[in-house]
Amino acid sequence: MIPDARESLPSPGLMPERVYTLPELRYPVTLNAGVELLDRNADGDRGGRPAIHAGERVIAYADLATDVNRLCHGLRSIGLDRGDRVLLRLPNVPEFVVAWLACQKLGIVTVGTMPLLRARELASIATDAGAHAAIVWGGLREELERAQQQAPDLKQLIVAGDAGPGDTTLASLQSGRPARFTAEATSRDEIAMIAYTSGSTGVPKGCVHFHRDILASADSYARHVLTPSPDDRFGGHPTLAFTFGTGGLLVFPLRFGASTVLSGPFTPESMLDTMARQRVTVSFCAPTSYRLMLRVPEMTRRYDLGSLRLGVSAAEPLPAATWREWHETTGVELLDGIGSTEMFHIFVSSVPGRVRPGATGFPVPGYDCRVLDEEGHECPPGQPGLIAIKGPTGCKYWRKPDRQAEYVRWGGWNVTGDVYVQDEDGYLTYQCRSDDMIVSGGYKIPGPEVEHVLDEHPAVAESAVVALPDPTRGFIVKAFVVLKEPRRSSPSLVTELQEHVKRELAPYKYPRAIEFVELLPRTETGKIQRYILRRADVVPYDPGRR
Ligand code: 3UK
């Protein structure tokens, strides 16, 4: 028997009361995200309107509902049911949206995984989530099959896209099934999805989101900051498996009867081409991607971005220079917004017409925000401190009672580990992270996780990983490595260590810079002094000296 997903959460008494200040955030007790996002449009007067654009394909709400409902019957026919966790491993294709919505209607908990993840990362997520089934894109199955060897409970694969003989496929589950399906009457406080974050230490943490959290993010951030209409087309590159993408490219467009534009892997040219051709009106990208697009020669002459009315920038800080260059080039305001996997989406954001380049902005309507010192006291304006937020979404960890206790210790305030300054006018400006998490091109890379994998290499005695400033990616991963045999240091060993990390972890985590050193600087108690490594004034190992 698969345990009820709700069992793992702390008792209601431990859950700090959540604030619902806006009337639109009060939801009925019975609430299903699939029904609210899909059926409300398909069964209303929007059935014929587009829900998804993907290359040449345009899928109307009514047709999407038929696809989803058939899959609901199919998933149930193979024994999947309310409360089960199902892993999703798909690129940004319509099948992702179909699978996600079908699970929601069935009360199945979706566990999205980023396409770049490797076997060991996938196995630890599948095991932690207790997922017995996965829906996988044919082109991405290999790594998941490797993961199955380490996660034997992950038994059932359902293949979408290219499949082989004998596979259970998405299409075969849908075939011949009825076009209508009555959704499970889920409760608003029932788990809809678990989103994994590697956290600053590299131990995966499952962030739980209820049916109402998903809608609350749309009804606070998207509704108030982006003021969407059914004519909007949401586009961008974040994977649908990352809550930045789940929100921006699935939940928000469907919540407002608008449409989503799905596209293939990011290159600056392909993103610009999609935005121009598909008439995207609201884009979701990381600052690094906006910078890379600005470097495309004759960008505005080659790509007509006339449809774009707003650009959302998140996942890493948006420097004032990038904001200004994008504004001068396109006339469009970028809206910086800080979000996190725990919070589902953006909780502090710039507001159209009131952007101060370089600042993130203001708390999103529905969220309360403070800047706190280490003891939890509020910092006066101008003094940096830890940002803490409280609102309709927030930290609920899957089977991590100690992490949950931390949240309760802060009185129900979500402390993300980011350092902020608030000025007299209320603008919040990002300073840095307070831990070992490296943010590079919007990707989150826990330093200790990279160190752990480097240390597994036979040539390595020990290593320390820090963030090195970089003009394009914000920061890059730099590893300081002590070799067992210092004489082996060579450019080819650098490449070998980089390849080793890329094989074991999502490739974006590899150290773009590696420096061989004799010793790592340590405190008297043996802790590595990362601030010294960040200053990069350590003495590199010189083989000529021995
Ligand atoms: C950093 C930012 C400065 C910050 C995310 C929008 O990035 C998202 O989620 P993750 O869990 O990472 C969270 C951490 O990323 N960060 C995000 N946005 C900004 N730092 N300025 C920003 N604008 O360290 C935060 O704690 O990967 C972003 C929506 C949903 C998301 N999950």
Coordinates of C-alpha atoms and ligand atoms in Angstrom, one line a residue:
M1 CA 0.0 0.0 0.0
I2 CA 1.2 3.4 -0.9
P3 CA 0.8 5.7 2.2
D4 CA -1.4 8.7 2.0
A5 CA 0.7 11.6 0.9
R6 CA -0.7 13.8 3.6
E7 CA 0.7 11.6 6.4
S8 CA 4.2 13.1 6.2
L9 CA 3.2 16.6 7.0
P10 CA 3.5 18.1 10.5
S11 CA 0.3 18.1 12.4
P12 CA -1.9 21.2 11.8
G13 CA -0.9 22.6 15.2
L14 CA 2.7 22.8 14.0
M15 CA 1.8 24.6 10.8
P16 CA 1.9 28.3 11.5
E17 CA -1.3 30.0 10.4
R18 CA -0.9 31.2 6.9
V19 CA -2.1 34.6 6.0
Y20 CA -4.8 35.1 3.4
T21 CA -5.2 38.8 3.2
L22 CA -6.8 39.0 -0.3
P23 CA -10.3 37.8 -0.8
E24 CA -9.3 36.1 -4.1
L25 CA -7.1 33.8 -2.0
R26 CA -10.0 32.3 -0.1
Y27 CA -10.8 29.0 -1.8
P28 CA -13.6 26.5 -1.3
V29 CA -12.7 23.5 0.8
T30 CA -13.0 21.2 -2.2
L31 CA -10.5 22.4 -4.8
N32 CA -8.7 20.7 -7.6
A33 CA -6.0 22.6 -9.5
G34 CA -6.7 20.5 -12.7
V35 CA -10.4 21.5 -12.7
E36 CA -9.7 25.2 -12.0
L37 CA -7.0 25.4 -14.7
L38 CA -8.4 23.3 -17.4
D39 CA -12.1 22.4 -17.0
R40 CA -13.1 26.0 -16.2
N41 CA -11.8 27.0 -19.6
A42 CA -12.7 24.0 -21.6
D43 CA -16.3 23.7 -20.3
G44 CA -16.9 27.4 -20.4
D45 CA -16.8 29.6 -23.4
R46 CA -13.1 29.2 -24.0
G47 CA -13.2 25.6 -25.4
G48 CA -12.2 26.8 -28.9
R49 CA -9.4 29.2 -27.7
P50 CA -5.8 28.2 -27.8
A51 CA -4.2 26.8 -24.7
I52 CA -0.8 25.6 -26.0
H53 CA 1.3 26.7 -29.0
A54 CA 4.3 24.4 -29.7
G55 CA 6.0 24.9 -33.0
E56 CA 3.3 24.3 -35.6
R57 CA 0.9 22.7 -33.1
V58 CA -1.9 24.7 -31.6
I59 CA -4.0 22.9 -29.0
A60 CA -7.4 24.4 -28.0
Y61 CA -8.7 24.1 -24.5
A62 CA -11.4 21.6 -25.4
D63 CA -8.9 19.3 -27.2
L64 CA -6.5 19.6 -24.3
A65 CA -9.3 18.5 -22.0
T66 CA -10.1 15.5 -24.1
D67 CA -6.4 14.4 -24.1
V68 CA -6.2 14.9 -20.3
N69 CA -9.4 13.1 -19.6
R70 CA -8.4 10.1 -21.7
L71 CA -5.1 9.9 -19.8
C72 CA -6.9 10.1 -16.5
H73 CA -8.9 6.9 -17.4
G74 CA -5.6 5.3 -18.7
L75 CA -3.6 6.1 -15.6
R76 CA -6.3 4.8 -13.4
S77 CA -6.5 1.6 -15.5
I78 CA -2.9 0.7 -14.5
G79 CA -3.6 1.2 -10.8
L80 CA -2.4 4.8 -10.2
D81 CA -4.6 6.6 -7.8
R82 CA -5.1 9.6 -5.5
G83 CA -2.1 10.2 -3.2
D84 CA 0.4 8.3 -5.4
R85 CA 3.5 10.2 -6.5
V86 CA 4.4 10.1 -10.2
L87 CA 7.7 11.4 -11.4
L88 CA 7.7 13.5 -14.6
R89 CA 10.7 13.6 -16.9
L90 CA 9.8 15.5 -20.0
P91 CA 11.1 18.5 -21.9
N92 CA 8.7 21.5 -22.5
V93 CA 6.3 19.7 -24.7
P94 CA 2.5 19.5 -24.7
E95 CA 2.7 16.0 -23.2
F96 CA 4.1 17.5 -20.1
V97 CA 1.1 19.7 -19.6
V98 CA -1.3 16.8 -20.4
A99 CA 0.4 14.5 -17.9
W100 CA 0.6 17.2 -15.2
L101 CA -3.1 18.1 -15.6
A102 CA -4.2 14.5 -15.7
C103 CA -2.4 13.8 -12.4
Q104 CA -3.9 16.8 -10.8
K105 CA -7.4 15.7 -11.8
L106 CA -6.7 12.3 -10.3
G107 CA -5.3 13.7 -7.1
I108 CA -1.9 12.2 -8.0
V109 CA 1.1 14.1 -6.7
T110 CA 3.4 15.2 -9.6
V111 CA 7.1 15.2 -9.0
G112 CA 8.7 17.2 -11.8
T113 CA 12.4 16.6 -12.5
M114 CA 14.6 18.8 -14.6
P115 CA 15.7 17.1 -17.9
L116 CA 19.4 17.8 -17.2
L117 CA 19.4 15.7 -14.0
R118 CA 21.6 12.6 -13.9
A119 CA 20.8 9.1 -12.6
R120 CA 22.1 9.6 -9.0
E121 CA 20.0 12.8 -8.7
L122 CA 16.9 11.2 -10.2
A123 CA 17.3 8.1 -8.0
S124 CA 17.5 10.1 -4.8
I125 CA 14.4 12.1 -5.8
A126 CA 12.4 9.0 -6.8
T127 CA 13.3 7.2 -3.6
D128 CA 12.6 10.2 -1.3
A129 CA 9.3 10.9 -3.0
G130 CA 8.3 7.2 -2.9
A131 CA 7.4 7.3 -6.6
H132 CA 6.6 3.9 -8.1
A133 CA 5.8 5.3 -11.6
A134 CA 7.3 7.8 -14.0
I135 CA 6.1 9.5 -17.2
V136 CA 9.2 9.9 -19.3
W137 CA 10.0 11.4 -22.7
G138 CA 11.5 8.7 -25.0
G139 CA 14.6 10.8 -25.6
L140 CA 15.3 11.2 -21.9
R141 CA 14.6 7.6 -20.8
E142 CA 18.2 6.4 -20.7
E143 CA 19.3 8.3 -17.6
L144 CA 16.0 7.4 -15.8
E145 CA 16.6 3.7 -16.6
R146 CA 20.1 4.1 -15.0
A147 CA 18.4 5.7 -12.0
Q148 CA 16.0 2.7 -11.7
Q149 CA 19.0 0.5 -10.8
Q150 CA 19.5 2.7 -7.7
A151 CA 15.8 3.2 -7.1
P152 CA 14.2 -0.3 -7.4
D153 CA 10.8 0.9 -6.3
L154 CA 10.5 3.0 -9.4
K155 CA 9.0 0.2 -11.4
Q156 CA 6.6 1.5 -14.0
L157 CA 7.7 3.7 -16.9
I158 CA 5.1 5.3 -19.1
V159 CA 6.8 6.6 -22.3
A160 CA 5.8 9.7 -24.2
G161 CA 7.2 10.6 -27.6
D162 CA 9.5 8.0 -29.2
A163 CA 8.8 4.6 -27.7
G164 CA 9.9 1.0 -28.3
P165 CA 7.9 -2.2 -28.7
G166 CA 6.5 -3.4 -25.4
D167 CA 6.6 0.0 -23.8
T168 CA 3.5 1.3 -22.0
T169 CA 3.0 4.6 -23.8
L170 CA 1.0 7.7 -23.0
A171 CA -0.8 7.2 -26.3
S172 CA -1.7 3.6 -25.6
L173 CA -3.1 4.6 -22.2
Q174 CA -5.3 7.3 -23.9
S175 CA -6.4 5.2 -26.8
G176 CA -10.1 4.3 -26.8
R177 CA -10.9 6.0 -23.5
P178 CA -13.8 8.3 -22.9
A179 CA -13.4 12.0 -23.5
R180 CA -14.9 13.0 -20.2
F181 CA -13.6 12.4 -16.7
T182 CA -14.9 13.6 -13.4
A183 CA -12.0 14.8 -11.3
E184 CA -11.4 13.6 -7.7
A185 CA -12.9 16.0 -5.1
T186 CA -9.5 16.9 -3.7
S187 CA -9.3 19.2 -0.7
R188 CA -7.6 22.6 -1.0
D189 CA -5.0 21.4 1.5
E190 CA -4.2 18.2 -0.3
I191 CA -0.7 17.7 -1.8
A192 CA -0.7 18.5 -5.6
M193 CA 3.0 18.4 -6.3
I194 CA 6.4 18.0 -4.7
A195 CA 9.1 20.2 -6.2
Y196 CA 12.7 19.2 -5.4
T197 CA 15.4 21.6 -4.6
S198 CA 19.0 20.5 -3.9
G199 CA 19.3 23.0 -1.1
S200 CA 22.7 24.5 -0.2
T201 CA 24.1 21.2 1.0
G202 CA 23.1 19.0 -1.9
V203 CA 20.7 16.8 0.0
P204 CA 17.5 17.0 -2.0
K205 CA 14.5 18.5 -0.3
G206 CA 11.0 18.0 -1.5
C207 CA 8.9 21.1 -1.3
V208 CA 5.2 20.3 -1.0
H209 CA 2.5 22.4 -2.7
F210 CA -1.2 22.0 -2.1
H211 CA -3.9 22.5 -4.7
R212 CA -4.6 25.9 -3.3
D213 CA -0.9 27.0 -3.2
I214 CA -0.7 26.6 -7.0
L215 CA -3.7 28.8 -7.5
A216 CA -2.7 31.2 -4.8
S217 CA 0.6 32.0 -6.7
A218 CA -1.4 32.8 -9.8
D219 CA -4.0 34.9 -7.9
S220 CA -1.4 36.9 -6.0
Y221 CA 1.7 37.3 -8.1
A222 CA 0.5 36.8 -11.7
R223 CA -2.9 38.4 -11.2
H224 CA -1.6 41.6 -9.5
V225 CA 1.8 42.1 -11.1
L226 CA 1.3 40.8 -14.6
T227 CA -2.5 41.7 -15.0
P228 CA -3.0 38.9 -17.6
S229 CA -5.8 38.7 -20.1
P230 CA -7.0 35.8 -22.3
D231 CA -5.1 37.3 -25.2
D232 CA -1.8 37.0 -23.5
R233 CA 0.8 34.5 -24.7
F234 CA 3.2 33.3 -22.0
G235 CA 6.6 32.2 -23.3
G236 CA 10.2 31.5 -22.1
H237 CA 12.7 28.9 -21.4
P238 CA 12.5 27.6 -17.9
T239 CA 11.7 23.9 -17.7
L240 CA 8.1 23.1 -16.7
A241 CA 9.6 20.9 -14.0
F242 CA 11.1 24.0 -12.2
T243 CA 8.4 25.9 -10.4
F244 CA 9.5 29.1 -12.2
G245 CA 8.4 27.3 -15.4
T246 CA 5.4 25.4 -13.9
G247 CA 4.0 28.8 -12.9
G248 CA 5.0 31.0 -15.8
L249 CA 4.3 28.5 -18.6
L250 CA 1.5 26.4 -17.3
V251 CA -0.4 27.6 -14.2
F252 CA -0.5 31.3 -15.0
P253 CA -1.6 31.2 -18.6
L254 CA -4.3 28.6 -17.9
R255 CA -5.5 30.4 -14.8
F256 CA -6.4 33.4 -16.9
G257 CA -7.6 31.5 -20.0
A258 CA -4.5 32.7 -21.9
S259 CA -2.1 30.5 -23.8
T260 CA 1.4 29.1 -23.3
V261 CA 4.1 29.0 -25.9
L262 CA 6.4 26.0 -25.5
S263 CA 9.8 25.8 -27.1
G264 CA 12.8 23.6 -27.3
P265 CA 16.2 24.0 -25.5
F266 CA 17.3 27.6 -25.0
T267 CA 19.6 29.3 -27.5
P268 CA 19.5 33.0 -27.7
E269 CA 18.5 32.9 -31.4
S270 CA 15.8 30.2 -30.9
M271 CA 14.2 32.0 -28.0
L272 CA 14.1 35.3 -30.0
D273 CA 12.7 33.5 -33.0
T274 CA 9.9 31.8 -30.9
M275 CA 9.1 35.1 -29.1
A276 CA 8.8 36.9 -32.5
R277 CA 7.0 34.1 -34.5
Q278 CA 4.5 33.1 -31.7
R279 CA 3.8 36.7 -30.7
V280 CA 4.8 36.2 -27.1
T281 CA 3.4 38.9 -24.8
V282 CA 4.9 38.0 -21.4
S283 CA 8.4 36.3 -21.3
F284 CA 9.9 34.3 -18.5
C285 CA 13.7 34.1 -18.6
A286 CA 16.7 34.3 -16.4
P287 CA 18.8 37.5 -16.5
T288 CA 21.7 35.5 -18.1
S289 CA 19.4 34.6 -21.0
Y290 CA 18.3 38.2 -21.5
R291 CA 22.0 39.2 -21.7
L292 CA 22.7 36.4 -24.2
M293 CA 19.8 37.5 -26.4
L294 CA 21.1 41.1 -26.3
R295 CA 24.4 39.9 -27.7
V296 CA 22.7 38.5 -30.8
P297 CA 23.8 40.8 -33.7
E298 CA 21.1 43.1 -35.0
M299 CA 18.6 41.5 -32.5
T300 CA 15.7 43.9 -33.0
R301 CA 16.1 44.1 -36.8
R302 CA 16.1 40.4 -37.1
Y303 CA 13.4 39.6 -34.6
D304 CA 10.2 41.6 -34.2
L305 CA 9.4 41.7 -30.5
G306 CA 6.5 44.1 -31.0
S307 CA 4.1 41.8 -29.2
L308 CA 6.1 41.7 -26.0
R309 CA 4.5 43.8 -23.2
L310 CA 6.5 42.5 -20.1
G311 CA 9.5 40.4 -19.4
V312 CA 9.8 38.6 -16.2
S313 CA 13.4 38.0 -14.9
A314 CA 14.0 35.6 -12.1
A315 CA 16.2 32.8 -10.6
E316 CA 19.2 35.2 -10.1
P317 CA 19.6 39.0 -9.6
L318 CA 18.9 41.3 -12.5
P319 CA 21.7 43.9 -12.6
A320 CA 20.7 47.5 -13.4
A321 CA 22.9 47.4 -16.6
T322 CA 21.0 44.5 -18.0
W323 CA 17.6 46.1 -17.2
R324 CA 18.7 49.3 -19.0
E325 CA 20.1 47.6 -22.0
W326 CA 17.0 45.5 -22.6
H327 CA 14.8 48.6 -22.1
E328 CA 16.8 50.7 -24.5
T329 CA 16.9 47.9 -27.1
T330 CA 13.3 46.7 -26.9
G331 CA 11.3 49.4 -25.1
V332 CA 10.0 46.7 -22.8
E333 CA 10.3 46.7 -19.0
L334 CA 11.9 43.7 -17.3
L335 CA 10.3 42.8 -14.0
D336 CA 12.8 41.4 -11.6
G337 CA 11.2 38.9 -9.2
I338 CA 12.6 36.7 -6.5
G339 CA 11.0 33.3 -6.2
S340 CA 11.9 29.9 -4.8
T341 CA 10.9 26.3 -5.1
E342 CA 9.7 26.4 -1.5
M343 CA 7.4 29.4 -2.2
F344 CA 6.3 28.0 -5.5
H345 CA 6.9 31.3 -7.3
I346 CA 7.7 35.0 -7.0
F347 CA 7.1 36.8 -3.7
V348 CA 9.0 40.0 -4.1
S349 CA 8.7 41.7 -7.5
S350 CA 9.1 44.9 -9.5
V351 CA 5.9 46.5 -10.5
P352 CA 5.3 47.9 -14.1
G353 CA 5.8 51.6 -14.2
R354 CA 7.6 51.7 -10.8
V355 CA 10.8 49.8 -11.6
R356 CA 14.0 50.9 -10.0
P357 CA 16.8 49.2 -12.0
G358 CA 19.0 47.1 -9.7
A359 CA 16.3 46.6 -7.0
T360 CA 14.1 43.5 -6.9
G361 CA 11.0 45.6 -5.9
F362 CA 8.2 45.2 -3.4
P363 CA 6.4 42.3 -1.6
V364 CA 3.8 40.8 -3.9
P365 CA 0.2 41.5 -2.8
G366 CA -0.8 38.8 -0.3
Y367 CA 2.8 38.4 1.1
D368 CA 4.3 40.0 4.1
C369 CA 8.0 40.6 4.1
R370 CA 10.7 41.5 6.7
V371 CA 14.5 41.9 6.7
L372 CA 15.8 40.2 9.9
D373 CA 19.1 40.0 11.7
E374 CA 20.5 36.7 12.9
E375 CA 18.4 36.8 16.1
G376 CA 15.2 37.4 14.1
H377 CA 14.8 41.1 14.9
E378 CA 13.8 43.5 12.1
C379 CA 16.6 45.5 10.6
P380 CA 16.2 49.2 10.2
P381 CA 16.2 50.6 6.6
G382 CA 19.6 50.4 4.9
Q383 CA 20.9 47.6 7.1
P384 CA 21.3 44.3 5.3
G385 CA 19.7 41.2 6.8
L386 CA 18.0 37.9 5.9
I387 CA 14.8 38.2 4.0
A388 CA 11.8 36.5 5.5
I389 CA 8.4 36.2 4.0
K390 CA 5.0 34.9 5.0
G391 CA 2.1 34.5 2.7
P392 CA -0.3 32.0 1.0
T393 CA 2.5 29.7 -0.1
G394 CA 5.5 28.6 1.9
C395 CA 7.9 25.9 3.1
K396 CA 6.3 22.6 3.7
Y397 CA 9.0 19.9 3.4
W398 CA 8.2 16.3 2.4
R399 CA 9.5 13.9 5.1
K400 CA 12.0 16.4 6.5
P401 CA 10.7 17.1 10.0
D402 CA 14.0 18.8 11.0
R403 CA 13.7 21.2 8.2
Q404 CA 10.1 21.8 9.0
A405 CA 11.1 22.5 12.6
E406 CA 13.5 25.2 11.4
Y407 CA 10.6 26.9 9.6
V408 CA 8.5 26.7 12.8
R409 CA 11.4 28.0 14.8
W410 CA 11.3 31.2 12.6
G411 CA 7.6 31.5 13.6
G412 CA 6.3 30.5 10.2
W413 CA 8.4 33.0 8.3
N414 CA 10.2 31.6 5.3
V415 CA 13.9 32.4 5.5
T416 CA 15.4 31.7 2.0
G417 CA 19.0 32.4 2.9
D418 CA 19.1 35.6 0.8
V419 CA 20.5 38.8 2.2
Y420 CA 18.5 41.9 1.3
V421 CA 18.4 45.6 2.1
Q422 CA 15.2 47.6 2.3
D423 CA 15.3 51.3 1.8
E424 CA 13.1 54.1 3.2
D425 CA 10.8 53.9 0.2
G426 CA 10.3 50.2 0.7
Y427 CA 12.3 49.0 -2.3
L428 CA 14.1 45.7 -1.6
T429 CA 17.5 45.2 -3.1
Y430 CA 19.3 41.8 -3.2
Q431 CA 22.8 41.6 -1.7
C432 CA 24.0 38.0 -1.8
R433 CA 23.4 34.5 -0.5
S434 CA 24.2 33.7 3.1
D435 CA 25.3 30.1 2.5
D436 CA 27.3 27.9 0.1
M437 CA 24.7 27.9 -2.7
I438 CA 26.2 29.1 -6.0
V439 CA 23.8 30.8 -8.4
S440 CA 25.1 30.6 -12.0
G441 CA 23.0 31.6 -15.0
G442 CA 20.0 31.1 -12.7
Y443 CA 21.0 27.5 -11.9
K444 CA 21.4 26.6 -8.3
I445 CA 24.6 24.7 -7.5
P446 CA 25.3 23.6 -3.9
G447 CA 29.0 23.9 -3.4
P448 CA 29.2 20.9 -1.1
E449 CA 27.5 18.6 -3.7
V450 CA 30.2 19.4 -6.3
E451 CA 33.0 19.0 -3.7
H452 CA 31.6 15.6 -2.8
V453 CA 31.7 14.4 -6.4
L454 CA 35.1 15.8 -7.0
D455 CA 36.4 14.1 -3.9
E456 CA 35.2 10.8 -5.3
H457 CA 37.7 11.1 -8.2
P458 CA 40.8 8.9 -7.5
A459 CA 43.3 11.7 -8.1
V460 CA 41.7 14.1 -5.7
A461 CA 42.6 14.4 -2.0
E462 CA 40.1 17.2 -1.2
S463 CA 38.4 20.1 -2.8
A464 CA 36.6 23.3 -2.0
V465 CA 34.1 25.0 -4.3
V466 CA 33.2 28.7 -4.4
A467 CA 31.4 31.2 -6.6
L468 CA 33.6 33.3 -8.8
P469 CA 32.1 36.5 -10.3
D470 CA 31.4 36.3 -14.1
P471 CA 30.2 39.0 -16.5
T472 CA 27.7 36.7 -18.3
R473 CA 26.6 34.1 -15.8
G474 CA 26.6 36.3 -12.7
F475 CA 28.9 33.7 -11.0
I476 CA 30.6 30.5 -12.1
V477 CA 31.7 27.5 -10.1
K478 CA 35.3 27.5 -9.2
A479 CA 37.0 24.5 -7.6
F480 CA 40.2 24.5 -5.6
V481 CA 41.6 21.0 -5.7
V482 CA 44.3 19.4 -3.7
L483 CA 45.7 16.4 -5.5
K484 CA 46.9 13.1 -3.9
E485 CA 49.9 13.4 -6.2
P486 CA 50.5 17.1 -6.9
R487 CA 52.7 16.2 -9.8
R488 CA 49.7 15.0 -11.8
S489 CA 48.3 18.6 -12.1
S490 CA 47.8 19.3 -15.8
P491 CA 45.3 20.9 -18.2
S492 CA 44.1 17.4 -19.2
L493 CA 43.4 16.6 -15.5
V494 CA 41.3 19.7 -15.4
T495 CA 39.2 18.4 -18.3
E496 CA 39.0 15.0 -16.8
L497 CA 37.7 16.3 -13.5
Q498 CA 35.2 18.5 -15.3
E499 CA 33.9 15.5 -17.4
H500 CA 33.7 13.5 -14.2
V501 CA 31.4 16.0 -12.6
K502 CA 29.3 16.3 -15.8
R503 CA 28.8 12.6 -15.8
E504 CA 27.7 12.3 -12.2
L505 CA 25.7 15.5 -11.8
A506 CA 23.5 17.8 -13.9
P507 CA 26.1 19.1 -16.4
Y508 CA 25.5 22.8 -15.4
K509 CA 27.0 22.0 -12.0
Y510 CA 30.5 21.4 -13.3
P511 CA 33.3 23.7 -12.2
R512 CA 34.1 26.0 -15.1
A513 CA 37.4 26.9 -13.4
I514 CA 39.7 24.6 -11.5
E515 CA 42.8 25.6 -9.7
F516 CA 45.2 23.1 -8.1
V517 CA 46.5 24.1 -4.7
E518 CA 48.8 22.6 -2.2
L519 CA 46.5 23.2 0.8
L520 CA 43.1 24.5 1.6
P521 CA 43.0 27.5 4.0
R522 CA 41.4 26.4 7.3
T523 CA 40.4 27.8 10.6
E524 CA 41.9 26.4 13.8
T525 CA 38.8 24.2 14.1
G526 CA 39.4 22.8 10.6
K527 CA 36.6 24.6 8.7
I528 CA 37.5 25.7 5.2
Q529 CA 37.9 29.4 5.0
R530 CA 35.9 30.1 1.8
Y531 CA 36.2 33.8 2.1
I532 CA 39.9 33.5 1.5
L533 CA 39.3 31.3 -1.5
R534 CA 36.8 33.8 -2.9
R535 CA 39.4 36.5 -2.7
A536 CA 41.5 34.1 -4.9
D537 CA 44.8 35.0 -3.2
V538 CA 45.7 31.5 -2.3
V539 CA 49.1 30.3 -3.6
P540 CA 48.6 28.0 -6.5
Y541 CA 50.7 24.8 -6.4
D542 CA 53.8 25.2 -8.5
P543 CA 55.2 21.8 -9.5
G544 CA 58.6 23.4 -10.3
R545 CA 59.1 24.1 -6.6
R546 CA 59.5 20.5 -5.6
Ligands
3UK1 C1 17.7 33.0 -6.0 C2 17.2 35.3 -6.9 C3 18.1 37.4 -6.7 C4 17.7 33.3 -4.5 C5 12.5 30.5 -8.6 C6 11.2 32.3 -9.6 O1 14.9 30.6 -8.5 C7 13.9 30.0 -8.2 O2 13.8 29.0 -7.3 P1 15.1 28.1 -6.7 O3 14.5 27.3 -5.6 O4 16.1 29.2 -6.1 C8 15.7 30.2 -5.1 C9 16.9 31.1 -4.9 O5 17.3 31.7 -6.2 N1 16.9 34.0 -6.7 C10 15.8 33.7 -7.4 N2 15.3 34.8 -8.0 C11 16.1 35.8 -7.7 N3 18.1 36.0 -6.4 N4 17.2 37.9 -7.5 C12 16.2 37.2 -8.0 N5 15.2 37.8 -8.8 O6 18.9 32.9 -3.9 C13 16.5 32.3 -4.1 O7 16.6 32.0 -2.7 O8 15.8 27.5 -7.8 C14 12.4 31.8 -9.1 C15 10.1 31.5 -9.5 C16 10.1 30.3 -9.0 C17 11.4 29.7 -8.6 N6 11.4 28.5 -8.1

